[in-house]
mmCIF file of C-alpha atoms in Angstrom:
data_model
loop_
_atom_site.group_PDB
_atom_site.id
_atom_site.type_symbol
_atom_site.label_atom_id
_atom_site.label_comp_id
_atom_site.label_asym_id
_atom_site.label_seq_id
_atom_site.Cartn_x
_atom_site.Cartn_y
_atom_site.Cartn_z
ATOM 1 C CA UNK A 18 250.462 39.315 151.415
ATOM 2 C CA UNK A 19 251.331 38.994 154.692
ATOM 3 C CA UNK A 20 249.088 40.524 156.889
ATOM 4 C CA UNK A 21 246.694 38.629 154.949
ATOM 5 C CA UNK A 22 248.237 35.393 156.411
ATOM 6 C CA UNK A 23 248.535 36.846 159.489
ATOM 7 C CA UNK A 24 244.461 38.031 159.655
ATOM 8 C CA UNK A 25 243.916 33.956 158.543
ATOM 9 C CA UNK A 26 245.872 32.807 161.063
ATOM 10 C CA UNK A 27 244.396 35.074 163.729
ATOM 11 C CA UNK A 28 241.287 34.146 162.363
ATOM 12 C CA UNK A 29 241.957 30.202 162.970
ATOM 13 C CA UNK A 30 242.939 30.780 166.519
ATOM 14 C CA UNK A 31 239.892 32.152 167.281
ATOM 15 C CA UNK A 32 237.838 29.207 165.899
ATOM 16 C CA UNK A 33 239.868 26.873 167.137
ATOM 17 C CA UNK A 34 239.478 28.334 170.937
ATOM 18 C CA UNK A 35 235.888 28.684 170.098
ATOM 19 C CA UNK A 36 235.993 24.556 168.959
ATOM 20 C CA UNK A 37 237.256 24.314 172.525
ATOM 21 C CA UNK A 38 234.730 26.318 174.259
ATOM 22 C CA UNK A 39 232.073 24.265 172.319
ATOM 23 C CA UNK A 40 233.476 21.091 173.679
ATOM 24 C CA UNK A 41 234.037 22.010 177.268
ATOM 25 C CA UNK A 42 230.683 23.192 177.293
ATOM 26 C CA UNK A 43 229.708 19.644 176.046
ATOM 27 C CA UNK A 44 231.998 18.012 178.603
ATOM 28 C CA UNK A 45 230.245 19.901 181.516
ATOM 29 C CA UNK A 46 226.626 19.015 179.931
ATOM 30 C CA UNK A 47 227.992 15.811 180.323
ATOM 31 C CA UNK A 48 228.444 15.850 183.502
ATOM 32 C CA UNK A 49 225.339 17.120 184.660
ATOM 33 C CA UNK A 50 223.471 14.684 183.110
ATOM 34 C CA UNK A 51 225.319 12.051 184.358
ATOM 35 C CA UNK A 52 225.066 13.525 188.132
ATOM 36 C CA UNK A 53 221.852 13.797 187.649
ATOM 37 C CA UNK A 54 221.246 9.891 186.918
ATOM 38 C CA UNK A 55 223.300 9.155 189.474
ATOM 39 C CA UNK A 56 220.745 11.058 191.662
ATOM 40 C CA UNK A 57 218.034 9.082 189.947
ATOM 41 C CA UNK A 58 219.383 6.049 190.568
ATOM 42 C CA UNK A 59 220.445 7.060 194.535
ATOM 43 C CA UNK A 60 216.456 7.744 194.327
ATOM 44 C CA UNK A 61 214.967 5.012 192.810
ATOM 45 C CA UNK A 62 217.206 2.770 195.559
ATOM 46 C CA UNK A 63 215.474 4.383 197.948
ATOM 47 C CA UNK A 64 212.013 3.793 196.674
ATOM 48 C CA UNK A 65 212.751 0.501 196.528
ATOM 49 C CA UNK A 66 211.981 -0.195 200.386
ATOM 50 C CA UNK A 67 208.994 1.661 200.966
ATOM 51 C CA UNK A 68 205.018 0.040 200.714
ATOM 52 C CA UNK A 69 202.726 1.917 198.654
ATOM 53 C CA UNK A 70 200.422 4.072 200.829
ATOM 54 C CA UNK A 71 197.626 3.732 198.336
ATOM 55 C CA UNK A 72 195.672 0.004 198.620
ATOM 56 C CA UNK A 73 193.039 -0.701 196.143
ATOM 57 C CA UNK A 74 189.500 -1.366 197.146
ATOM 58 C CA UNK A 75 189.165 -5.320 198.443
ATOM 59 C CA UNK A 76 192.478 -5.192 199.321
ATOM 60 C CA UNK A 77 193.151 -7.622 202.094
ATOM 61 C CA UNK A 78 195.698 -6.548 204.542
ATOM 62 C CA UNK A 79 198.068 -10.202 204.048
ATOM 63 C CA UNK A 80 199.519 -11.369 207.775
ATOM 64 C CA UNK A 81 203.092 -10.113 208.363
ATOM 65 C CA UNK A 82 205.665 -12.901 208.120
ATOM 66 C CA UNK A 83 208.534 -13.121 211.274
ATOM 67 C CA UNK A 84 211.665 -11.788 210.206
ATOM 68 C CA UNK A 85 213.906 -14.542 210.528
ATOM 69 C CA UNK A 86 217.586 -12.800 210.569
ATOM 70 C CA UNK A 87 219.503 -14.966 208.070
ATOM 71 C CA UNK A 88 223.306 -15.913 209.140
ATOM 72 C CA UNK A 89 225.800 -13.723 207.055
ATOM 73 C CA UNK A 90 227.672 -15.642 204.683
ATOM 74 C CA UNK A 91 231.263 -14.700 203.822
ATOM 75 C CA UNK A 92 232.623 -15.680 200.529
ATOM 76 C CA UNK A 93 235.761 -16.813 199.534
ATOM 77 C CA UNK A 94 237.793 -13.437 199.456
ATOM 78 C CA UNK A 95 235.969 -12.468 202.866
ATOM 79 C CA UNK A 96 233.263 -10.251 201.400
ATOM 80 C CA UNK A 97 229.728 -10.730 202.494
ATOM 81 C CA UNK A 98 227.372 -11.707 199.858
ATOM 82 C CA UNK A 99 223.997 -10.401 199.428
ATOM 83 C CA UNK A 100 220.862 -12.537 200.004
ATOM 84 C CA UNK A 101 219.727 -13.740 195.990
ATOM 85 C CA UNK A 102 216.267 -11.790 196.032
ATOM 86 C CA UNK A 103 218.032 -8.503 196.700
ATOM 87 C CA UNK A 104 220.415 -8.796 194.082
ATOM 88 C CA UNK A 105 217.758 -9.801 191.658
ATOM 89 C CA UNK A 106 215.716 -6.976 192.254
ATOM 90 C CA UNK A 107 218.536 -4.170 191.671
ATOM 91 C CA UNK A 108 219.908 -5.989 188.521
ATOM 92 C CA UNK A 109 217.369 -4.737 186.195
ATOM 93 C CA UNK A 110 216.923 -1.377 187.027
ATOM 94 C CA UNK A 111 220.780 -0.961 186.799
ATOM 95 C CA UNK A 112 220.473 -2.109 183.162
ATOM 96 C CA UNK A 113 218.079 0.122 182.653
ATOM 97 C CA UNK A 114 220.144 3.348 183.705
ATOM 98 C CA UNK A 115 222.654 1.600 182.397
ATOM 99 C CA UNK A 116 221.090 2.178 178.720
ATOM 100 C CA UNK A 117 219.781 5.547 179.207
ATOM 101 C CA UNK A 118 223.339 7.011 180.062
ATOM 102 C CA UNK A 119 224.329 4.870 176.803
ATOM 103 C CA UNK A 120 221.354 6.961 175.193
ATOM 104 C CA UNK A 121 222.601 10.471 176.521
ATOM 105 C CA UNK A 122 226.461 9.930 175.879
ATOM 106 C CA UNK A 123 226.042 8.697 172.102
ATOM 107 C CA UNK A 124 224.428 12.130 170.589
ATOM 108 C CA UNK A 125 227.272 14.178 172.942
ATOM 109 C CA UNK A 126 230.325 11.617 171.442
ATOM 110 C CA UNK A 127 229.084 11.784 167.906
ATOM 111 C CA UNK A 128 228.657 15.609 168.113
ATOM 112 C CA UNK A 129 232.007 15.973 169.875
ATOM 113 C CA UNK A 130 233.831 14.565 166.953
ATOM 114 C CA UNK A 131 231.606 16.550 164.292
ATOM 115 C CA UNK A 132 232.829 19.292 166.041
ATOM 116 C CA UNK A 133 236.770 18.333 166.208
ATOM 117 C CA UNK A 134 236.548 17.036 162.744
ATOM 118 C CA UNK A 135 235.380 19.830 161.130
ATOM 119 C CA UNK A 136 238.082 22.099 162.939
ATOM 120 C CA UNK A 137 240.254 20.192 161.372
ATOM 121 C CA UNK A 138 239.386 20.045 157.856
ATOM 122 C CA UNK A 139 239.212 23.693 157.726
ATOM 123 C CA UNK A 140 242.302 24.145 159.375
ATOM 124 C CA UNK A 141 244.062 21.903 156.215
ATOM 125 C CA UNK A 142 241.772 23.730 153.842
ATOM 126 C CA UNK A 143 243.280 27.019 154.453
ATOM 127 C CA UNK A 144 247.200 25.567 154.527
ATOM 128 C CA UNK A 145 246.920 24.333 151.221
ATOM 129 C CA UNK A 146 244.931 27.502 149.801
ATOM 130 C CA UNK A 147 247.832 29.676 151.354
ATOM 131 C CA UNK A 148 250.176 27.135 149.870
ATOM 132 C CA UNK A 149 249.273 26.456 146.263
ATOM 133 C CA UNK A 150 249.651 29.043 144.008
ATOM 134 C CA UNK A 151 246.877 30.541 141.807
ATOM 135 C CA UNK A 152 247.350 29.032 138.430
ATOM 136 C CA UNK A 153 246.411 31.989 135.828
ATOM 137 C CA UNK A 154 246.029 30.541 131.951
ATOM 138 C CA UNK A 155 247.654 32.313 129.270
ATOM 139 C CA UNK A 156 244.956 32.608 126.902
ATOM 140 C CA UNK A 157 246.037 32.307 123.071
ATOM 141 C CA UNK A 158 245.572 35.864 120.921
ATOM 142 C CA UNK A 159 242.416 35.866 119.016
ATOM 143 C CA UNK A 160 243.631 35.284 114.978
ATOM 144 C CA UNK A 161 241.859 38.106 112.934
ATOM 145 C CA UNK A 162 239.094 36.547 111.043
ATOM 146 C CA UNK A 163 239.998 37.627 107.022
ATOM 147 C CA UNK A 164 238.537 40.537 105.742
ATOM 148 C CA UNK A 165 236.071 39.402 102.901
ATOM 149 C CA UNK A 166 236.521 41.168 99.687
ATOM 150 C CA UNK A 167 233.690 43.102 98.521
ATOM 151 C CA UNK A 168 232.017 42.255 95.224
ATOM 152 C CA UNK A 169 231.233 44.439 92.679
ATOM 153 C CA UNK A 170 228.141 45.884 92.504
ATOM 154 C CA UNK A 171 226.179 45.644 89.561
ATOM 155 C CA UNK A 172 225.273 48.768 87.748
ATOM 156 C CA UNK A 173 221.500 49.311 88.403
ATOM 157 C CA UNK A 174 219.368 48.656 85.368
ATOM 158 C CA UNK A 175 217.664 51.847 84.487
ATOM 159 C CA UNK A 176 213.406 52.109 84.658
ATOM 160 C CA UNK A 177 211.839 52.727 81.880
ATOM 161 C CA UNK A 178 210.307 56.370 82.867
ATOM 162 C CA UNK A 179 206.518 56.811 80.915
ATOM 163 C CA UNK A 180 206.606 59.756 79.415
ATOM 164 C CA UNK A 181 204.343 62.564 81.122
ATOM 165 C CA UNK A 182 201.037 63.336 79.891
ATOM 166 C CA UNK A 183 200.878 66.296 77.592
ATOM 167 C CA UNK A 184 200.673 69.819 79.259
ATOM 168 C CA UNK A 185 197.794 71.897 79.124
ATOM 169 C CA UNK A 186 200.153 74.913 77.117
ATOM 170 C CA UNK A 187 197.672 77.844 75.907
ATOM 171 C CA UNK A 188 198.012 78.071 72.144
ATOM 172 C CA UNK A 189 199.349 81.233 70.994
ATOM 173 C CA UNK A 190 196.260 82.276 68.828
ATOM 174 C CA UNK A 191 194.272 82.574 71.918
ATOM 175 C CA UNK A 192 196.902 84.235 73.969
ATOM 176 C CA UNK A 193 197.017 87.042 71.420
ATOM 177 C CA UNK A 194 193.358 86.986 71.344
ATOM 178 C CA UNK A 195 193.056 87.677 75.226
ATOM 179 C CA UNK A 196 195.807 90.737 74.758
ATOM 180 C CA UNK A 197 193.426 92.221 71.918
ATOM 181 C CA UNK A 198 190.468 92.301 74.117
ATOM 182 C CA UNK A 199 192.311 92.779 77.491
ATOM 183 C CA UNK A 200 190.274 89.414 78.536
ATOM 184 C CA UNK A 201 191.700 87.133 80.150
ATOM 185 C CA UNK A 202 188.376 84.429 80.228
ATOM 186 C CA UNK A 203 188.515 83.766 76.568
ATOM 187 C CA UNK A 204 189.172 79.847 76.217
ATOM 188 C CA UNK A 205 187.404 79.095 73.057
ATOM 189 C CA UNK A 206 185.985 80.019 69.509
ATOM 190 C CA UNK A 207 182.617 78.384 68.539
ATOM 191 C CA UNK A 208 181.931 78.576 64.498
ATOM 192 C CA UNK A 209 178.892 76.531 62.178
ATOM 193 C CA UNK A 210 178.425 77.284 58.957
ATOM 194 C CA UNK A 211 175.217 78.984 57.464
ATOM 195 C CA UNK A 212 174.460 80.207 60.556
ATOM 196 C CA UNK A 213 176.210 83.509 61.117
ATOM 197 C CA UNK A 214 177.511 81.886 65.006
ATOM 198 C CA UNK A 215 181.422 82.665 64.724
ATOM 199 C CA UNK A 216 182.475 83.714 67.864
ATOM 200 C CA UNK A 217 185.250 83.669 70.643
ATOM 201 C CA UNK A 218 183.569 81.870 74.376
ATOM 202 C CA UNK A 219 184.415 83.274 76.990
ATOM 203 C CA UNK A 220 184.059 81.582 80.776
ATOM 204 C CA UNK A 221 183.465 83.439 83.594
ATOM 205 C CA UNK A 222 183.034 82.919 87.605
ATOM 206 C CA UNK A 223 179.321 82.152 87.214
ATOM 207 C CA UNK A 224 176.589 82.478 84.831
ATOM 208 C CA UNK A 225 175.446 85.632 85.037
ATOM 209 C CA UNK A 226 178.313 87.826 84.413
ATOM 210 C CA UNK A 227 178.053 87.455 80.694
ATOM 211 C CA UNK A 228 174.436 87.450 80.505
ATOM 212 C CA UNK A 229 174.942 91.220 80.445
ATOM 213 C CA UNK A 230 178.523 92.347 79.645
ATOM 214 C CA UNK A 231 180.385 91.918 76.850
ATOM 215 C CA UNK A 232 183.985 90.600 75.153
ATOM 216 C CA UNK A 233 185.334 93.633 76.469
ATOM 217 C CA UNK A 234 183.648 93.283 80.160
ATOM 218 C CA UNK A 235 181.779 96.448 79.512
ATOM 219 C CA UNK A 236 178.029 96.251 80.033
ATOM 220 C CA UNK A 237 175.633 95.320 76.923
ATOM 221 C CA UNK A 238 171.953 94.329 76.384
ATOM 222 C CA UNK A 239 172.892 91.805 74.556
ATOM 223 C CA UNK A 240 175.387 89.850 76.579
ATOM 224 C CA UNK A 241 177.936 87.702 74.997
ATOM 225 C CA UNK A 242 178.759 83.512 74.323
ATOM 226 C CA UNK A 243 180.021 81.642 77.304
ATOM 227 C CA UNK A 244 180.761 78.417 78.856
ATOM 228 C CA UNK A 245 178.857 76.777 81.848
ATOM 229 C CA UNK A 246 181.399 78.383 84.454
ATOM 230 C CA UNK A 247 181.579 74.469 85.982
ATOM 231 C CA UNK A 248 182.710 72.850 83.162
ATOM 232 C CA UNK A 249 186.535 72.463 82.877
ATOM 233 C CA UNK A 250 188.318 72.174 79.348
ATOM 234 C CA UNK A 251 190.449 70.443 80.222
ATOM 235 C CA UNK A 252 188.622 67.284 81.881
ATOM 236 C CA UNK A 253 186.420 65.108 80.656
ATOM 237 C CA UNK A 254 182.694 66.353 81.643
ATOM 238 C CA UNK A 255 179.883 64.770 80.300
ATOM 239 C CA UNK A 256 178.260 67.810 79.125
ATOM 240 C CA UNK A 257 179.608 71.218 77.959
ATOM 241 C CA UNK A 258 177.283 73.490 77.725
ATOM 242 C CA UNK A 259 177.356 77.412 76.078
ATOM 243 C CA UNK A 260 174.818 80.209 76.317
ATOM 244 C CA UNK A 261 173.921 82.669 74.554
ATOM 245 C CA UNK A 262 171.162 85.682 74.019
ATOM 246 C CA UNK A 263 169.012 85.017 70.399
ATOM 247 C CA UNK A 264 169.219 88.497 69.071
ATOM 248 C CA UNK A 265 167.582 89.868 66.208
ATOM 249 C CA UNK A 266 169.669 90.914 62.873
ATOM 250 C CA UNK A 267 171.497 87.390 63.067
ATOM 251 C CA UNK A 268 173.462 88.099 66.195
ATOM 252 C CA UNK A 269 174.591 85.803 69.062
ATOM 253 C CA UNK A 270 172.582 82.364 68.793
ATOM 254 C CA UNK A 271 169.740 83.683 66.767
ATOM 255 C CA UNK A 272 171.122 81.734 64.100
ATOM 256 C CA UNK A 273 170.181 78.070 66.063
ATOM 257 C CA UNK A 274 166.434 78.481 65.302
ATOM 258 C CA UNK A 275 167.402 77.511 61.722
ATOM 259 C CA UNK A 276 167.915 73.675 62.722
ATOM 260 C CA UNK A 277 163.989 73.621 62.947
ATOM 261 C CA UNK A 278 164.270 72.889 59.468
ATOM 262 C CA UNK A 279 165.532 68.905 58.780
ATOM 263 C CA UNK A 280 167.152 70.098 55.544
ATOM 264 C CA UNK A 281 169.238 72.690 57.022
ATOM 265 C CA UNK A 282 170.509 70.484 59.741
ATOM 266 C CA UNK A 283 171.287 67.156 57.124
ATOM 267 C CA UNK A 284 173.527 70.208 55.682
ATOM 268 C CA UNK A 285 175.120 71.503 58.360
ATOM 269 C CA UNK A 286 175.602 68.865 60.891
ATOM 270 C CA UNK A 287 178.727 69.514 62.015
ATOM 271 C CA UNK A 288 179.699 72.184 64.990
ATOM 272 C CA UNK A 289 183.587 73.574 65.524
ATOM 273 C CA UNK A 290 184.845 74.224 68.936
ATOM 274 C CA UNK A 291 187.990 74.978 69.607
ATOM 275 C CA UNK A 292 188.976 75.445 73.328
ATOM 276 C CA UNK A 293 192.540 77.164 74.521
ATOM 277 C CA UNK A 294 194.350 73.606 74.183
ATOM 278 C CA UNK A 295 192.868 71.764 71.159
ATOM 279 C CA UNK A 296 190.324 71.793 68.525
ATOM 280 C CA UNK A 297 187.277 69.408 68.994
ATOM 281 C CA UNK A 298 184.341 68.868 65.775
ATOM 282 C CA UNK A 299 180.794 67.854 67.046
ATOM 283 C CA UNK A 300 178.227 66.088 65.320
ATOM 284 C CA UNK A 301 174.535 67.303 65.751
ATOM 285 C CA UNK A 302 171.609 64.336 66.979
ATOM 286 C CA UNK A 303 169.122 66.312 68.311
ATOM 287 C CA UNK A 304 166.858 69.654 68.334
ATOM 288 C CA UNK A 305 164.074 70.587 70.610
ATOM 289 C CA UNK A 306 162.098 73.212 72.620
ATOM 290 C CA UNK A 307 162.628 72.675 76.554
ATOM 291 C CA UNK A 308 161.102 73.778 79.384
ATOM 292 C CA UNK A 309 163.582 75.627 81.903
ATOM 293 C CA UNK A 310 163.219 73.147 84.403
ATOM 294 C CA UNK A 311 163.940 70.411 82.120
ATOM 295 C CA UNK A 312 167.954 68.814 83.263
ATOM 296 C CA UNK A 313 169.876 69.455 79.810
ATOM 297 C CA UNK A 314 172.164 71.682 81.597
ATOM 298 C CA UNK A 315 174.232 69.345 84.004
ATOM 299 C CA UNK A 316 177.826 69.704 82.849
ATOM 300 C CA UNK A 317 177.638 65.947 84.699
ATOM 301 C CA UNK A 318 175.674 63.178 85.967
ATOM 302 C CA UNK A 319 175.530 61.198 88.914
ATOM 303 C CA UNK A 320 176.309 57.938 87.370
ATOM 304 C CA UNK A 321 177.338 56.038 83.959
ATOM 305 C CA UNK A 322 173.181 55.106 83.826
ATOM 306 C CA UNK A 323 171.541 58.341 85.118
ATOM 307 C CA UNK A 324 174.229 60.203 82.190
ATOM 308 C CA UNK A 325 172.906 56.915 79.960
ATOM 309 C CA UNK A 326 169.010 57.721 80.821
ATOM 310 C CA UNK A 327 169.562 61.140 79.898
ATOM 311 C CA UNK A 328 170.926 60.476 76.534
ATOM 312 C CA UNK A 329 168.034 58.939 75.316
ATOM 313 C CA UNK A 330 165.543 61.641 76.396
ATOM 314 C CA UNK A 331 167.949 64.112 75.182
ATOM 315 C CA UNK A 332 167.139 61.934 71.778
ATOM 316 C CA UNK A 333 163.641 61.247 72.251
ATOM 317 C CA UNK A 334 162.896 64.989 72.675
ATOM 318 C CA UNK A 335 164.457 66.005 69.450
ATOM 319 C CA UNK A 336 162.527 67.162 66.580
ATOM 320 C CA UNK A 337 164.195 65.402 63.845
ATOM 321 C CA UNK A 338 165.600 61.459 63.843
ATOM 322 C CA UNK A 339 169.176 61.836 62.766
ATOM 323 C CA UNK A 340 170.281 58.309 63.340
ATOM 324 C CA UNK A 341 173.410 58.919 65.599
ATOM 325 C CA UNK A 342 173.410 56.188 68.189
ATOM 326 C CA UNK A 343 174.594 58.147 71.422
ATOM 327 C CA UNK A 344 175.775 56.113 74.472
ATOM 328 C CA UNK A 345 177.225 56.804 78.128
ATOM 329 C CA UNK A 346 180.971 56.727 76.221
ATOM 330 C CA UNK A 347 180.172 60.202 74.324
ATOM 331 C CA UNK A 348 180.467 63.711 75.375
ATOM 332 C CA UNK A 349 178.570 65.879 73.863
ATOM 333 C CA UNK A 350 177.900 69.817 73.324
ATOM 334 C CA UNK A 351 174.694 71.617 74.344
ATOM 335 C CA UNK A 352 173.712 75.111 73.054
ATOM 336 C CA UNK A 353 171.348 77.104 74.546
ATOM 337 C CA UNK A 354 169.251 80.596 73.947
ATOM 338 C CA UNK A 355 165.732 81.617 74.090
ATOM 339 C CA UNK A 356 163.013 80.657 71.794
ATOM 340 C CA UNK A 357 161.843 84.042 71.765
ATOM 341 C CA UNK A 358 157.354 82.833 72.117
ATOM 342 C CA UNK A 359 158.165 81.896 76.040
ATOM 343 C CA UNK A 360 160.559 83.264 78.444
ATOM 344 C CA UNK A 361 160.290 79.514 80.003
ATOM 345 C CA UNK A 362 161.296 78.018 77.124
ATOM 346 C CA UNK A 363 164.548 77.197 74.935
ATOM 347 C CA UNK A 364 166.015 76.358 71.777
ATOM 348 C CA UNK A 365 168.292 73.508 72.297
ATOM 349 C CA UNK A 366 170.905 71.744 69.728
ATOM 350 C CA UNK A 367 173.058 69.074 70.503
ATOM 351 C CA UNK A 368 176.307 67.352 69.159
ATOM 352 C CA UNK A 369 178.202 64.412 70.395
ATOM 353 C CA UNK A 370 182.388 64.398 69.913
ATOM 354 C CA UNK A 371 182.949 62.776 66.699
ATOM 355 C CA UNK A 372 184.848 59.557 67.636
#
């Protein structure tokens, strides 16, 4: 703490001789100005006296007047007065220099006692800085805010969970169906009465595979029944379609070209197919002969009315009027085999899900 008083006190000396230097240098500014109107004025004296050289044009040259020497007149105290036009003449011009050293000195005097003032002030500043002492606030303690108490939390109310749709669990018929044969692309048995067609369906990776082998996979002539390999059991396809070869001695679909006759289909109108997950009854609305090329075989259709369209030329191609209305809501069941009198052409008999 001390040397720090010390360091401000040496620090104050040395301002305060540099305050001094400042105002000696002022002092001896002062001076020099005022020596140097005192040589102005020892000038201007002199000018006084002497004629201009310079005469302007038409100048006349006026006739010198006789110095008359005046008598010298002593005054009172014994000191000799100057003639009244000679006094006259120096009397301004010593007002004049009178009021430009008035000028000069002002600016120096006030900045003289700037100066000294300001030396001053600081010097008090720093005595009572050294001398009062830093006043440090004791600051209260900070009062702990109250803990709030935590609420209960209610018990969440439980969400009603939907239950899940049913699973797609192979029935156990058809399981021990695919162990007998060693066949794993059974998914369905297809049965109508008075026509000899009771048989399991089998799906494979495409439609030829079946065209030519049989429940067992081993090759045979006359093929076996299977699904469209697009359609999927377990969706909801507009159209599933089965093949099958029309054999002679009753085999296979041979037994479809008896719905040419009207009577035999108003008595057996209904067709059972039962897939790997449920059982399904059809109800028959239409027979016909179609060309190959003709689109009865799209398991589904673009749109609600292309599937719609469809329907009714499905219908309007049929051979009997059954009187089942058929709209875009229905799926329906399409079985196909050869007429046997063209190889372009096919028996086809259709059923719609009974609702």
């Amino acid at each position: 703490m001390s040397s720090g008083r010390d360091s401000k006190k040496q620090n104050k000396k040395q301002q305060g001789a540099a305050m001094f230097t400042t105002v000696n240098e002022l002092v001896e500014t002062t001076k020099q100005q005022t020596q140097a109107i005192d040589n102005l004025k020892s000038r201007v004296e002199k000018l006084e006296g002497v004629e201009p050289t310079e005469k302007p044009s038409g100048f006349v040259q006026p006739k010198p007047i006789p110095y008359v020497p005046q008598k010298k007149r002593k005054s009172h105290r014994g000191i000799h007065l100057q003639s009244t036009r000679k006094r006259r003449r120096r009397k301004p011009m010593l007002a004049y220099l009178a009021v430009v050293l008035l000028i000069c000195l002002i600016p120096l005097g006030f900045g003289g006692y700037y100066l000294i003032n300001t030396y001053i002030l600081q010097n008090i500043e720093l005595d009572i800085v050294e001398e009062v002492p830093v006043f440090q606030p004791v600051l209260p303690s900070p009062t702990p805010s109250p803990v709030p108490t935590p609420s209960p939390t209610p018990a969440p109310v439980p969400t009603p969970v939907e239950p899940p749709p049913p699973a797609f669990v192979p029935r156990d018929e058809f399981l021990a169906w695919r162990e007998e044969f060693n066949n794993d692309d059974i998914i369905g048995h297809l049965r109508i009465e008075g026509t000899g067609i009771d048989y399991l369906v089998v799906q494979g990776r495409d439609n030829d595979f079946y065209l030519y082998h049989d429940i067992h996979r081993e090759p045979s002539r006359a093929g076996w029944i299977f699904l469209d390999y697009e359609v999927d059991i377990r969706g909801d396809d507009h159209n599933m379609v089965i093949y099958g070869h029309n054999m002679a001695e009753n085999i296979m679909f041979h037994g479809i070209r008896h719905f040419q006759n009207y009577n035999f289909l108003r008595a057996h109108p209904i067709i059972s197919f039962r897939t790997l997950y449920a059982d399904y009854e059809w109800e028959i609305f239409a027979f016909y002969v179609a060309h190959i090329d003709f689109p009865y075989t799209l398991v589904n259709y673009p749109n609600t009315a292309t599937w719609a369209h469809w329907l009714d030329n499905f219908v309007y191609e049929s051979i009997h009027d059954t009187g089942i209305n058929v709209t875009a809501h229905d799926r329906i069941l399409t079985l196909s085999t050869c007429s046997g009198a063209n190889d372009d052409e096919r028996f086809v008999l259709q059923a719609r899900l009974i609702r």
